[in-house]
Amino acid sequence: EDQVTQSPEALRLQEGESSSLNCSYTVSGLRGLFWYRQDPGKGPEFLFTLYSAGEEKEKERLKATLTKKESFLHITAPKPEDSATYLCAVQDSGQGNLIFGKGTKLSVKP
Amino acid sequence: GAGVSQSPSNKVTEKGKDVELRCDPISGHTALYWYRQSLGQGLEFLIYFQGNSAPDKSGLPSDRFSAERTGGSVSTLTIQRTQQEDSAVYLCASSPPGTDTQYFGPGTRLTVL
């Protein structure tokens, strides 16, 4: 059964304190791994898609990496506006839907 | 351009009533998805429409849930005889042709009293 596990559930950082969020997954055939950001009361906002092990993508202070079993979202020198819940999802080959983890709630204090 | 829109943004109903939730996908997007997000839970897939193909209904939790997509655009999710456990945020997403990236709407928060 396809499964996505995110850790930690919650992370508190000081502004400028870099860290990483983990997404471990089990899938029969990976079609894609997706990272989203979700602010309270809003729908998920697309960040990255990764397709194969070794792939990396960057956007501002965020960098996503992928191995055959997990993905990391690295946050460099975070700012308070980076506070949000970060969601990881996988798409199994032959499937259209995404399978989501429960997310990591990130709080960045000034 | 305009994103995915959903209406209503909030819906409060009484147990046993039927509700309809609406999703307007991004223009030109051929795939449309419904998910629900319960407190403390991850997003749960409900149903998926791709072009003119038969929808993938494998995520619908019971036969009280149904959805249709008219003219390849607007979709309506219907929940009959609502129960308290149906309370959740219902999210719609759409994808353009040739990509797997799903773009989400703001959701409809359903509360069943």
Coordinates of C-alpha atoms in Angstrom, one line a residue:
Chain A
E1 CA 0.0 0.0 0.0
D2 CA 1.3 3.5 -0.9
Q3 CA 2.2 5.5 2.1
V4 CA 3.7 8.9 2.9
T5 CA 5.2 9.8 6.4
Q6 CA 6.4 13.3 7.2
S7 CA 8.6 14.3 10.1
P8 CA 8.7 16.1 12.3
E9 CA 5.0 16.9 12.9
A10 CA 5.9 20.4 14.0
L11 CA 9.1 22.4 13.9
R12 CA 9.9 25.7 15.6
L13 CA 12.9 27.7 14.3
Q14 CA 14.4 31.1 15.0
E15 CA 14.7 33.4 12.0
G16 CA 17.8 32.5 10.1
E17 CA 18.1 29.0 11.6
S18 CA 18.3 26.5 8.7
S19 CA 16.7 23.1 8.9
S20 CA 15.2 20.2 6.9
L21 CA 11.8 18.5 6.7
N22 CA 11.6 14.8 5.9
C23 CA 9.2 12.9 3.7
S24 CA 9.5 9.1 3.6
Y25 CA 7.4 7.2 1.1
T26 CA 6.5 3.8 0.0
V27 CA 5.1 3.4 -3.5
S28 CA 5.0 0.6 -6.0
G29 CA 6.2 2.9 -8.8
L30 CA 7.0 6.6 -8.3
R31 CA 5.5 8.8 -11.0
G32 CA 6.2 12.0 -9.1
L33 CA 6.8 13.5 -5.6
F34 CA 5.2 16.8 -4.9
W35 CA 5.8 19.5 -2.2
Y36 CA 3.0 22.0 -1.3
R37 CA 2.8 24.8 1.2
Q38 CA -0.5 25.4 3.0
D39 CA -1.4 28.5 5.0
P40 CA -4.3 28.4 7.5
G41 CA -7.7 28.5 5.9
K42 CA -6.3 28.2 2.4
G43 CA -5.8 25.5 -0.2
P44 CA -2.3 23.9 -0.8
E45 CA 0.1 26.0 -2.9
F46 CA 2.3 24.1 -5.3
L47 CA 6.1 24.3 -4.7
F48 CA 8.0 21.5 -6.5
T49 CA 7.7 18.3 -8.4
L50 CA 10.5 15.7 -8.3
Y51 CA 10.6 12.7 -10.6
S52 CA 13.7 10.7 -10.1
A53 CA 16.3 10.0 -7.4
G54 CA 19.1 12.6 -7.4
E55 CA 16.9 15.4 -8.7
E56 CA 17.0 18.7 -6.9
K57 CA 14.9 21.9 -7.2
E58 CA 15.2 25.3 -5.6
K59 CA 13.0 28.3 -5.1
E60 CA 14.1 31.2 -3.0
R61 CA 15.0 29.8 0.5
L62 CA 13.7 26.3 -0.3
K63 CA 15.4 23.3 -1.8
A64 CA 13.9 19.9 -2.4
T65 CA 15.8 16.7 -2.9
L66 CA 14.8 13.2 -3.7
T67 CA 16.2 9.7 -3.1
K68 CA 14.6 6.3 -3.7
K69 CA 13.0 6.3 -0.3
E70 CA 12.6 9.9 0.9
S71 CA 12.6 13.5 0.0
F72 CA 13.9 16.5 2.0
L73 CA 12.8 20.1 2.0
H74 CA 15.7 22.2 3.1
I75 CA 15.0 25.7 4.4
T76 CA 17.9 28.0 4.4
A77 CA 17.8 31.1 6.6
P78 CA 14.1 31.0 7.1
K79 CA 12.0 34.1 7.6
P80 CA 8.7 34.4 9.6
E81 CA 6.7 34.5 6.4
D82 CA 7.9 30.9 5.7
S83 CA 5.7 29.8 8.6
A84 CA 3.1 27.3 7.2
T85 CA 2.3 23.7 6.9
Y86 CA 4.4 21.9 4.3
L87 CA 2.8 18.9 2.6
C88 CA 4.5 16.1 0.7
A89 CA 2.6 13.9 -1.7
V90 CA 3.4 11.0 -4.1
Q91 CA 1.7 9.9 -7.3
D92 CA 1.9 6.2 -8.1
S93 CA 2.5 5.3 -11.7
G94 CA -0.8 4.5 -13.4
Q95 CA -2.7 6.6 -10.9
G96 CA -4.0 10.2 -11.2
N97 CA -4.5 11.0 -7.5
L98 CA -1.9 12.2 -5.0
I99 CA -1.3 10.4 -1.7
F100 CA -0.5 13.0 1.0
G101 CA 1.4 12.9 4.2
K102 CA 0.0 14.7 7.3
G103 CA 2.4 17.6 6.9
T104 CA 5.0 19.4 9.0
K105 CA 3.8 22.6 10.7
L106 CA 6.7 25.1 10.5
S107 CA 6.9 28.1 12.8
V108 CA 9.6 30.7 12.3
K109 CA 10.0 33.2 15.1
P110 CA 11.6 36.6 14.6
Chain B
G1 CA -4.9 34.3 -14.3
A2 CA -7.8 33.0 -12.3
G3 CA -7.2 30.0 -10.1
V4 CA -9.5 27.2 -9.1
S5 CA -12.6 28.6 -7.4
Q6 CA -14.9 26.7 -5.0
S7 CA -18.3 27.6 -3.6
P8 CA -19.6 28.1 -1.0
S9 CA -16.5 28.8 1.1
N10 CA -18.4 27.7 4.2
K11 CA -21.4 25.4 4.6
V12 CA -23.2 24.6 7.8
T13 CA -25.9 21.9 7.5
E14 CA -27.9 19.6 9.7
K15 CA -27.4 15.9 10.0
G16 CA -29.4 14.1 7.3
K17 CA -29.6 16.9 4.8
D18 CA -28.0 16.8 1.3
V19 CA -25.3 19.3 0.3
E20 CA -23.8 20.3 -3.0
L21 CA -20.3 21.7 -3.4
R22 CA -19.1 23.4 -6.5
C23 CA -15.7 23.6 -8.2
D24 CA -14.7 25.7 -11.2
P25 CA -11.3 24.5 -12.5
I26 CA -8.7 26.7 -14.2
S27 CA -9.7 27.3 -17.8
G28 CA -8.1 24.7 -20.1
H29 CA -7.4 22.2 -17.4
T30 CA -8.6 18.7 -18.4
A31 CA -8.1 16.9 -15.1
L32 CA -10.1 17.6 -11.9
Y33 CA -9.8 16.1 -8.5
W34 CA -11.7 16.2 -5.2
Y35 CA -10.0 15.6 -1.8
R36 CA -11.1 16.2 1.7
Q37 CA -9.0 17.3 4.7
S38 CA -10.2 16.4 8.2
L39 CA -8.8 18.0 11.3
G40 CA -5.4 16.4 12.1
Q41 CA -5.6 14.2 8.9
G42 CA -3.8 14.4 5.6
L43 CA -5.7 15.1 2.4
E44 CA -7.8 12.1 1.4
F45 CA -8.5 11.5 -2.3
L46 CA -12.2 11.2 -3.3
I47 CA -12.7 11.2 -7.0
Y48 CA -10.8 12.1 -10.2
F49 CA -12.0 13.2 -13.7
Q50 CA -9.8 13.1 -16.7
G51 CA -11.2 14.5 -20.0
N52 CA -14.1 12.4 -21.3
S53 CA -12.9 9.2 -19.5
A54 CA -15.0 7.5 -16.8
P55 CA -14.1 9.0 -13.4
D56 CA -12.0 7.2 -10.9
K57 CA -14.3 6.9 -7.9
S58 CA -12.1 4.7 -5.9
G59 CA -11.7 7.2 -3.0
L60 CA -15.4 7.8 -2.3
P61 CA -16.0 6.7 1.3
S62 CA -19.6 5.6 0.8
D63 CA -22.5 5.6 -1.7
R64 CA -23.8 8.8 -0.1
F65 CA -21.0 10.6 -2.0
S66 CA -21.2 11.3 -5.7
A67 CA -19.7 13.8 -8.2
E68 CA -20.3 14.9 -11.7
R69 CA -18.5 17.1 -14.2
T70 CA -20.5 18.9 -16.8
G71 CA -19.1 19.9 -20.1
G72 CA -15.6 19.0 -19.1
S73 CA -15.4 22.0 -16.8
V74 CA -17.5 22.7 -13.6
S75 CA -17.8 19.9 -11.1
T76 CA -20.3 19.3 -8.3
L77 CA -19.7 17.0 -5.3
T78 CA -22.9 15.9 -3.7
I79 CA -23.2 14.4 -0.2
Q80 CA -26.5 12.9 0.6
R81 CA -27.9 12.3 4.1
T82 CA -24.9 14.1 5.7
Q83 CA -23.4 12.7 8.9
Q84 CA -21.2 14.5 11.5
E85 CA -18.2 12.6 10.3
D86 CA -18.5 14.3 6.9
S87 CA -17.4 17.6 8.5
A88 CA -14.2 18.5 6.8
V89 CA -12.7 20.9 4.3
Y90 CA -13.4 19.7 0.7
L91 CA -10.7 20.7 -1.7
C92 CA -10.8 20.7 -5.5
A93 CA -7.7 20.7 -7.8
S94 CA -7.2 20.8 -11.5
S95 CA -4.3 19.9 -13.8
P96 CA -3.4 21.1 -17.3
P97 CA -2.9 18.6 -20.1
G98 CA 0.4 16.9 -20.2
T99 CA 1.4 17.6 -16.6
D100 CA 0.7 15.9 -13.2
T101 CA 0.9 19.1 -11.1
Q102 CA -2.4 19.7 -9.3
Y103 CA -3.5 23.3 -8.5
F104 CA -5.8 23.6 -5.6
G105 CA -8.7 25.8 -4.8
P106 CA -9.4 27.4 -1.4
G107 CA -11.7 24.7 -0.3
T108 CA -15.2 24.5 1.2
R109 CA -15.5 24.0 4.9
L110 CA -18.4 21.8 5.6
T111 CA -19.8 21.6 9.2
V112 CA -22.5 19.0 9.9
L113 CA -24.4 19.7 13.1

